[in-house]
GROMACS .gro file of C-alpha atoms in nm:
model
  347
    1MET     CA    1   1.650  -2.228  -0.489
    2GLU     CA    2   1.728  -1.935  -0.715
    3TYR     CA    3   1.998  -1.690  -0.604
    4ARG     CA    4   2.032  -1.324  -0.691
    5ARG     CA    5   2.269  -1.035  -0.634
    6LEU     CA    6   2.159  -0.787  -0.370
    7GLY     CA    7   2.142  -0.465  -0.568
    8THR     CA    8   2.476  -0.398  -0.733
    9SER     CA    9   2.669  -0.543  -0.440
   10GLY     CA   10   2.871  -0.862  -0.453
   11LEU     CA   11   2.643  -1.035  -0.202
   12THR     CA   12   2.438  -1.326  -0.336
   13VAL     CA   13   2.109  -1.392  -0.156
   14PRO     CA   14   1.836  -1.653  -0.202
   15ALA     CA   15   1.519  -1.547  -0.383
   16LEU     CA   16   1.332  -1.638  -0.065
   17SER     CA   17   1.447  -1.537   0.283
   18PHE     CA   18   1.295  -1.638   0.614
   19GLY     CA   19   1.146  -1.374   0.842
   20ALA     CA   20   1.187  -1.449   1.212
   21GLY     CA   21   0.911  -1.218   1.330
   22THR     CA   22   0.728  -1.523   1.468
   23PHE     CA   23   1.022  -1.610   1.696
   24GLY     CA   24   0.990  -1.514   2.063
   25GLY     CA   25   0.625  -1.410   2.081
   26ARG     CA   26   0.642  -1.117   2.324
   27GLY     CA   27   0.392  -0.832   2.323
   28PRO     CA   28   0.047  -0.790   2.164
   29LEU     CA   29   0.166  -0.754   1.803
   30PHE     CA   30   0.440  -1.015   1.788
   31GLY     CA   31   0.255  -1.248   2.023
   32ALA     CA   32  -0.021  -1.258   1.762
   33TRP     CA   33   0.235  -1.336   1.491
   34GLY     CA   34   0.370  -1.642   1.672
   35ASN     CA   35   0.566  -1.763   1.972
   36THR     CA   36   0.819  -2.001   1.821
   37ASP     CA   37   1.077  -2.116   2.075
   38ALA     CA   38   1.439  -2.217   2.008
   39ARG     CA   39   1.361  -2.586   1.950
   40GLU     CA   40   1.085  -2.512   1.700
   41ALA     CA   41   1.294  -2.240   1.538
   42ARG     CA   42   1.583  -2.480   1.484
   43ARG     CA   43   1.348  -2.716   1.300
   44LEU     CA   44   1.226  -2.433   1.074
   45VAL     CA   45   1.586  -2.331   1.007
   46ASP     CA   46   1.665  -2.694   0.916
   47ILE     CA   47   1.385  -2.693   0.658
   48CYS     CA   48   1.500  -2.359   0.517
   49LEU     CA   49   1.861  -2.469   0.478
   50ASP     CA   50   1.754  -2.795   0.313
   51ALA     CA   51   1.561  -2.584   0.060
   52GLY     CA   52   1.849  -2.342   0.000
   53VAL     CA   53   1.702  -2.055   0.203
   54THR     CA   54   2.013  -1.919   0.368
   55MET     CA   55   1.910  -1.566   0.473
   56PHE     CA   56   1.720  -1.500   0.796
   57ASP     CA   57   1.573  -1.159   0.875
   58THR     CA   58   1.484  -1.016   1.215
   59ALA     CA   59   1.493  -0.687   1.409
   60ASP     CA   60   1.564  -0.563   1.760
   61VAL     CA   61   1.200  -0.459   1.809
   62TYR     CA   62   1.064  -0.803   1.724
   63SER     CA   63   0.942  -0.935   2.058
   64ASP     CA   64   1.172  -0.694   2.245
   65GLY     CA   65   1.484  -0.867   2.118
   66ALA     CA   66   1.358  -1.221   2.176
   67SER     CA   67   1.340  -1.287   1.802
   68GLU     CA   68   1.713  -1.220   1.768
   69GLU     CA   69   1.785  -1.437   2.072
   70VAL     CA   70   1.583  -1.731   1.944
   71LEU     CA   71   1.729  -1.700   1.594
   72GLY     CA   72   2.079  -1.694   1.741
   73GLN     CA   73   2.009  -2.016   1.930
   74ALA     CA   74   1.855  -2.178   1.622
   75ILE     CA   75   2.164  -2.120   1.406
   76ARG     CA   76   2.419  -2.208   1.673
   77GLY     CA   77   2.694  -2.427   1.532
   78ARG     CA   78   2.621  -2.334   1.169
   79ARG     CA   79   2.684  -1.961   1.153
   80ASP     CA   80   2.890  -1.995   0.835
   81GLU     CA   81   2.592  -2.153   0.655
   82VAL     CA   82   2.361  -1.854   0.697
   83LEU     CA   83   2.325  -1.485   0.624
   84LEU     CA   84   2.191  -1.284   0.917
   85SER     CA   85   1.985  -0.973   0.848
   86THR     CA   86   1.857  -0.749   1.124
   87LYS     CA   87   1.727  -0.397   1.172
   88SER     CA   88   1.735  -0.116   1.426
   89GLY     CA   89   1.607   0.237   1.462
   90LEU     CA   90   1.255   0.204   1.601
   91PRO     CA   91   1.199   0.270   1.974
   92THR     CA   92   1.306  -0.007   2.212
   93GLY     CA   93   1.244   0.190   2.531
   94ASP     CA   94   1.125   0.521   2.673
   95GLY     CA   95   1.467   0.683   2.714
   96PRO     CA   96   1.577   0.980   2.499
   97ASN     CA   97   1.837   0.765   2.321
   98ASP     CA   98   1.624   0.449   2.291
   99ALA     CA   99   1.504   0.541   1.942
  100GLY     CA  100   1.650   0.667   1.619
  101THR     CA  101   1.983   0.625   1.446
  102SER     CA  102   2.223   0.858   1.624
  103ARG     CA  103   2.586   0.750   1.656
  104ALA     CA  104   2.532   0.654   2.020
  105ARG     CA  105   2.218   0.455   1.947
  106LEU     CA  106   2.359   0.273   1.644
  107ILE     CA  107   2.677   0.159   1.820
  108ARG     CA  108   2.478   0.040   2.121
  109SER     CA  109   2.214  -0.130   1.905
  110VAL     CA  110   2.466  -0.316   1.690
  111ASP     CA  111   2.657  -0.444   1.993
  112ALA     CA  112   2.332  -0.558   2.155
  113ALA     CA  113   2.218  -0.735   1.837
  114LEU     CA  114   2.553  -0.914   1.809
  115ARG     CA  115   2.514  -1.041   2.167
  116ARG     CA  116   2.157  -1.159   2.114
  117LEU     CA  117   2.240  -1.329   1.784
  118GLY     CA  118   2.554  -1.486   1.929
  119THR     CA  119   2.774  -1.375   1.641
  120THR     CA  120   3.067  -1.148   1.567
  121HIS     CA  121   2.918  -0.987   1.257
  122ILE     CA  122   2.586  -0.910   1.088
  123ASP     CA  123   2.568  -0.979   0.716
  124LEU     CA  124   2.300  -0.719   0.635
  125PHE     CA  125   2.217  -0.439   0.878
  126GLN     CA  126   1.921  -0.215   0.794
  127LEU     CA  127   1.783   0.104   0.941
  128HIS     CA  128   1.424   0.022   1.032
  129ALA     CA  129   1.300   0.377   0.970
  130PHE     CA  130   1.428   0.719   0.870
  131ASP     CA  131   1.537   0.933   1.165
  132ALA     CA  132   1.467   1.296   1.074
  133ARG     CA  133   1.638   1.419   1.393
  134THR     CA  134   1.983   1.286   1.306
  135PRO     CA  135   2.189   1.426   1.016
  136VAL     CA  136   2.237   1.167   0.742
  137GLU     CA  137   2.611   1.241   0.751
  138GLU     CA  138   2.625   1.119   1.112
  139VAL     CA  139   2.432   0.805   1.023
  140VAL     CA  140   2.636   0.703   0.718
  141SER     CA  141   2.968   0.778   0.889
  142THR     CA  142   2.874   0.569   1.192
  143LEU     CA  143   2.762   0.276   0.979
  144ASP     CA  144   3.079   0.302   0.770
  145ASP     CA  145   3.286   0.286   1.090
  146LEU     CA  146   3.096  -0.028   1.196
  147VAL     CA  147   3.162  -0.186   0.856
  148ARG     CA  148   3.531  -0.105   0.883
  149ALA     CA  149   3.533  -0.253   1.234
  150GLY     CA  150   3.406  -0.582   1.089
  151LYS     CA  151   3.077  -0.580   1.279
  152LEU     CA  152   2.862  -0.518   0.970
  153ARG     CA  153   2.913  -0.649   0.617
  154TYR     CA  154   2.641  -0.482   0.406
  155LEU     CA  155   2.404  -0.195   0.476
  156GLY     CA  156   2.042  -0.126   0.392
  157VAL     CA  157   1.738   0.072   0.495
  158SER     CA  158   1.371  -0.003   0.541
  159ASN     CA  159   1.057   0.204   0.494
  160PHE     CA  160   1.238   0.511   0.355
  161ALA     CA  161   1.080   0.765   0.123
  162GLY     CA  162   1.255   0.824  -0.206
  163TRP     CA  163   1.409   1.157  -0.107
  164GLN     CA  164   1.532   1.013   0.224
  165LEU     CA  165   1.710   0.725   0.053
  166MET     CA  166   1.852   0.944  -0.222
  167LYS     CA  167   1.979   1.203   0.029
  168SER     CA  168   2.149   0.925   0.225
  169LEU     CA  169   2.309   0.773  -0.084
  170ALA     CA  170   2.434   1.116  -0.195
  171ALA     CA  171   2.593   1.174   0.145
  172ALA     CA  172   2.763   0.835   0.136
  173ASP     CA  173   2.896   0.898  -0.214
  174ARG     CA  174   3.017   1.248  -0.133
  175ASP     CA  175   3.205   1.138   0.179
  176HIS     CA  176   3.325   0.806   0.033
  177ARG     CA  177   3.125   0.602   0.285
  178THR     CA  178   2.970   0.257   0.247
  179ARG     CA  179   2.650   0.274   0.040
  180TYR     CA  180   2.314   0.118   0.112
  181VAL     CA  181   2.257  -0.179  -0.119
  182ALA     CA  182   1.918  -0.293   0.010
  183HIS     CA  183   1.580  -0.142   0.083
  184GLN     CA  184   1.341  -0.358   0.283
  185VAL     CA  185   1.001  -0.254   0.153
  186TYR     CA  186   0.636  -0.344   0.163
  187TYR     CA  187   0.539  -0.476  -0.181
  188SER     CA  188   0.255  -0.706  -0.275
  189LEU     CA  189  -0.021  -0.758  -0.529
  190VAL     CA  190  -0.246  -0.547  -0.305
  191GLY     CA  191   0.024  -0.291  -0.226
  192ARG     CA  192   0.217  -0.169  -0.532
  193ASP     CA  193   0.310   0.181  -0.411
  194TYR     CA  194   0.677   0.073  -0.419
  195GLU     CA  195   0.664   0.091  -0.798
  196TRP     CA  196   0.602   0.464  -0.829
  197GLU     CA  197   0.925   0.608  -0.691
  198LEU     CA  198   1.127   0.355  -0.495
  199LEU     CA  199   1.155   0.094  -0.770
  200PRO     CA  200   1.292   0.338  -1.031
  201LEU     CA  201   1.526   0.476  -0.766
  202GLY     CA  202   1.646   0.128  -0.674
  203ARG     CA  203   1.702   0.039  -1.038
  204ASP     CA  204   1.894   0.361  -1.102
  205GLN     CA  205   2.104   0.348  -0.785
  206GLY     CA  206   2.163  -0.027  -0.759
  207VAL     CA  207   1.956  -0.081  -0.444
  208GLY     CA  208   1.786  -0.420  -0.426
  209ALA     CA  209   1.442  -0.474  -0.275
  210VAL     CA  210   1.405  -0.703   0.026
  211VAL     CA  211   1.028  -0.749   0.029
  212TRP     CA  212   0.834  -0.770   0.354
  213SER     CA  213   0.472  -0.883   0.388
  214PRO     CA  214   0.443  -1.024   0.034
  215LEU     CA  215   0.096  -1.155   0.121
  216GLY     CA  216  -0.045  -0.813   0.203
  217TRP     CA  217  -0.031  -0.851   0.582
  218GLY     CA  218  -0.195  -1.193   0.568
  219ARG     CA  219  -0.470  -1.104   0.320
  220LEU     CA  220  -0.341  -1.320   0.033
  221THR     CA  221  -0.335  -1.651   0.218
  222GLY     CA  222  -0.628  -1.785   0.018
  223ARG     CA  223  -0.859  -1.774   0.318
  224VAL     CA  224  -0.991  -1.418   0.285
  225ARG     CA  225  -1.285  -1.413   0.047
  226ARG     CA  226  -1.545  -1.169  -0.083
  227GLY     CA  227  -1.865  -1.175   0.124
  228ALA     CA  228  -1.719  -1.398   0.394
  229PRO     CA  229  -1.605  -1.310   0.748
  230LEU     CA  230  -1.239  -1.327   0.839
  231PRO     CA  231  -1.135  -1.682   0.927
  232ALA     CA  232  -1.131  -1.745   1.301
  233GLY     CA  233  -0.757  -1.808   1.309
  234SER     CA  234  -0.655  -1.504   1.103
  235ARG     CA  235  -0.409  -1.270   1.276
  236LEU     CA  236  -0.588  -0.983   1.102
  237HIS     CA  237  -0.836  -0.985   1.391
  238THR     CA  238  -0.568  -0.841   1.619
  239THR     CA  239  -0.302  -0.696   1.387
  240ALA     CA  240  -0.487  -0.527   1.097
  241GLU     CA  241  -0.448  -0.182   1.253
  242PHE     CA  242  -0.068  -0.217   1.255
  243GLY     CA  243  -0.030  -0.316   0.890
  244PRO     CA  244  -0.061  -0.149   0.551
  245PRO     CA  245  -0.409  -0.039   0.445
  246VAL     CA  246  -0.566  -0.241   0.165
  247ASP     CA  247  -0.868  -0.144  -0.044
  248ASP     CA  248  -1.120  -0.426  -0.011
  249GLU     CA  249  -1.234  -0.410  -0.374
  250VAL     CA  250  -0.875  -0.435  -0.498
  251LEU     CA  251  -0.816  -0.726  -0.261
  252TYR     CA  252  -1.119  -0.920  -0.383
  253ARG     CA  253  -1.039  -0.848  -0.748
  254VAL     CA  254  -0.687  -0.982  -0.701
  255VAL     CA  255  -0.807  -1.285  -0.506
  256ASP     CA  256  -1.055  -1.369  -0.782
  257VAL     CA  257  -0.770  -1.386  -1.035
  258LEU     CA  258  -0.548  -1.578  -0.793
  259ASP     CA  259  -0.827  -1.832  -0.752
  260GLU     CA  260  -0.851  -1.870  -1.129
  261LEU     CA  261  -0.477  -1.919  -1.161
  262SER     CA  262  -0.474  -2.163  -0.872
  263ARG     CA  263  -0.719  -2.382  -1.059
  264GLU     CA  264  -0.514  -2.351  -1.378
  265THR     CA  265  -0.174  -2.420  -1.225
  266GLY     CA  266  -0.245  -2.633  -0.921
  267ARG     CA  267  -0.046  -2.382  -0.712
  268ALA     CA  268  -0.169  -2.237  -0.384
  269VAL     CA  269  -0.278  -1.874  -0.370
  270PRO     CA  270   0.019  -1.762  -0.151
  271GLN     CA  271   0.264  -1.933  -0.388
  272LEU     CA  272   0.117  -1.743  -0.682
  273ALA     CA  273   0.134  -1.410  -0.498
  274VAL     CA  274   0.501  -1.459  -0.411
  275ASN     CA  275   0.592  -1.589  -0.757
  276TRP     CA  276   0.448  -1.270  -0.911
  277LEU     CA  277   0.681  -1.064  -0.693
  278LEU     CA  278   0.983  -1.264  -0.804
  279HIS     CA  279   0.922  -1.139  -1.160
  280ARG     CA  280   0.930  -0.772  -1.058
  281PRO     CA  281   1.237  -0.556  -1.128
  282THR     CA  282   1.485  -0.486  -0.844
  283VAL     CA  283   1.343  -0.761  -0.620
  284ALA     CA  284   1.640  -0.945  -0.472
  285THR     CA  285   1.464  -1.154  -0.211
  286VAL     CA  286   1.113  -1.199  -0.070
  287VAL     CA  287   1.087  -1.250   0.305
  288ILE     CA  288   0.849  -1.531   0.391
  289GLY     CA  289   0.733  -1.622   0.739
  290ALA     CA  290   0.573  -1.925   0.897
  291ARG     CA  291   0.450  -2.041   1.233
  292THR     CA  292   0.439  -2.407   1.136
  293GLU     CA  293   0.632  -2.651   0.919
  294GLU     CA  294   0.326  -2.684   0.694
  295GLN     CA  295   0.310  -2.309   0.631
  296LEU     CA  296   0.682  -2.295   0.564
  297ARG     CA  297   0.682  -2.581   0.316
  298GLN     CA  298   0.389  -2.426   0.129
  299ASN     CA  299   0.565  -2.089   0.107
  300LEU     CA  300   0.883  -2.257  -0.016
  301GLY     CA  301   0.676  -2.387  -0.307
  302ALA     CA  302   0.669  -2.036  -0.455
  303VAL     CA  303   1.000  -2.100  -0.638
  304GLY     CA  304   1.115  -2.351  -0.897
  305TRP     CA  305   0.850  -2.259  -1.154
  306SER     CA  306   0.718  -1.946  -1.326
  307LEU     CA  307   0.388  -1.792  -1.418
  308THR     CA  308   0.344  -1.736  -1.791
  309PRO     CA  309   0.354  -1.384  -1.938
  310GLU     CA  310  -0.022  -1.403  -1.992
  311GLN     CA  311  -0.085  -1.505  -1.631
  312LEU     CA  312   0.143  -1.230  -1.503
  313ALA     CA  313  -0.044  -0.979  -1.717
  314ARG     CA  314  -0.375  -1.084  -1.562
  315LEU     CA  315  -0.237  -1.026  -1.215
  316ASP     CA  316  -0.089  -0.694  -1.325
  317ALA     CA  317  -0.427  -0.580  -1.452
  318ALA     CA  318  -0.620  -0.697  -1.146
  319SER     CA  319  -0.380  -0.526  -0.904
  320ALA     CA  320  -0.323  -0.202  -1.098
  321ARG     CA  321  -0.414   0.127  -0.932
  322PRO     CA  322  -0.435   0.477  -1.085
  323ALA     CA  323  -0.106   0.661  -1.072
  324PRO     CA  324  -0.085   0.936  -0.807
  325TYR     CA  325   0.050   1.282  -0.879
  326PRO     CA  326   0.313   1.362  -1.006
  327TYR     CA  327   0.318   1.029  -1.188
  328PHE     CA  328  -0.017   1.019  -1.367
  329PRO     CA  329   0.080   1.263  -1.650
  330TYR     CA  330   0.362   1.029  -1.752
  331GLU     CA  331   0.108   0.751  -1.802
  332ARG     CA  332  -0.176   0.953  -1.953
  333GLN     CA  333  -0.011   1.215  -2.170
  334GLU     CA  334   0.214   1.133  -2.465
  335ALA     CA  335   0.431   1.442  -2.421
  336PHE     CA  336   0.524   1.333  -2.068
  337ALA     CA  337   0.558   0.967  -2.162
  338ARG     CA  338   0.811   1.045  -2.437
  339LEU     CA  339   1.050   1.179  -2.174
  340ASN     CA  340   1.046   0.874  -1.946
  341PRO     CA  341   1.025   0.497  -1.965
  342PRO     CA  342   0.699   0.338  -1.850
  343LEU     CA  343   0.629   0.389  -1.480
  344ARG     CA  344   0.477   0.043  -1.451
  345PRO     CA  345   0.779  -0.172  -1.535
  346ALA     CA  346   0.744  -0.493  -1.726
  347ALA     CA  347   0.866  -0.802  -1.545
   0.00000   0.00000   0.00000
């Protein structure tokens, strides 16, 4: 396993992390993802640790807290061998303080996560979404207090816009509070929006990317093909509406190149898609998931080798999309381009 620094922090994380969204299996969305129990989860954790995957990511909304509970049971007796990453901020109930990142909600959420995980501290705690109702000063001061109390070690966010993250970092710097060092983001060959604003921001501010859904919400498994119906067992039948939108023509163009590279390299399509991400700037770790041992072992095969520059360039070209405003002038007009480095970063 390859290991990387998380942003400019001192924390070293594996290039691949395991996402525990399949643990627990409560509710229509997460039930479709998987319903791994504690015994099965412990076996998956065993395989991860044997492969050097030491970071496990979950959230309080995953199966109404059951994912955290199952993960806590699966790592029991080996807490010092793992890094625990969890998230909070999305609604977990109908009460007025059951959503968001107010001081009251954050303190309650962290204590509840610690109980479910069966631990005294969380290695990486991330805000699952930006809460526009709560001042960023309240959020960063509360998180800083929780770090000082020893309950949290490192802080991050997820699904923030560029201005939201930058405003939060500025508040932390101004008030001498603990900074965010991670941004858990959607990034894939069929979803490269991260590159326009968040990647340059992360590179400038030392915020590492923790990538979720590297296979485009299950579209880059190798089973979705042009002119063919969705496979019977695909979770896209029940979860597509919850995930990121993907242009079908872009998807099929990318899959065509992945198929070519699969024949050239002998690697599976999902392995190729993840390996491409590992060459992208700011990416600290890619979160992989699995419902079965077979799926997990295949996903673990995404490391230990590299695509060639020529192969990476083919994937870059197949997955490229026109730049949105205000970014397209910097790609199309020399006067703009002279003022800034390329918006599409080289690996």
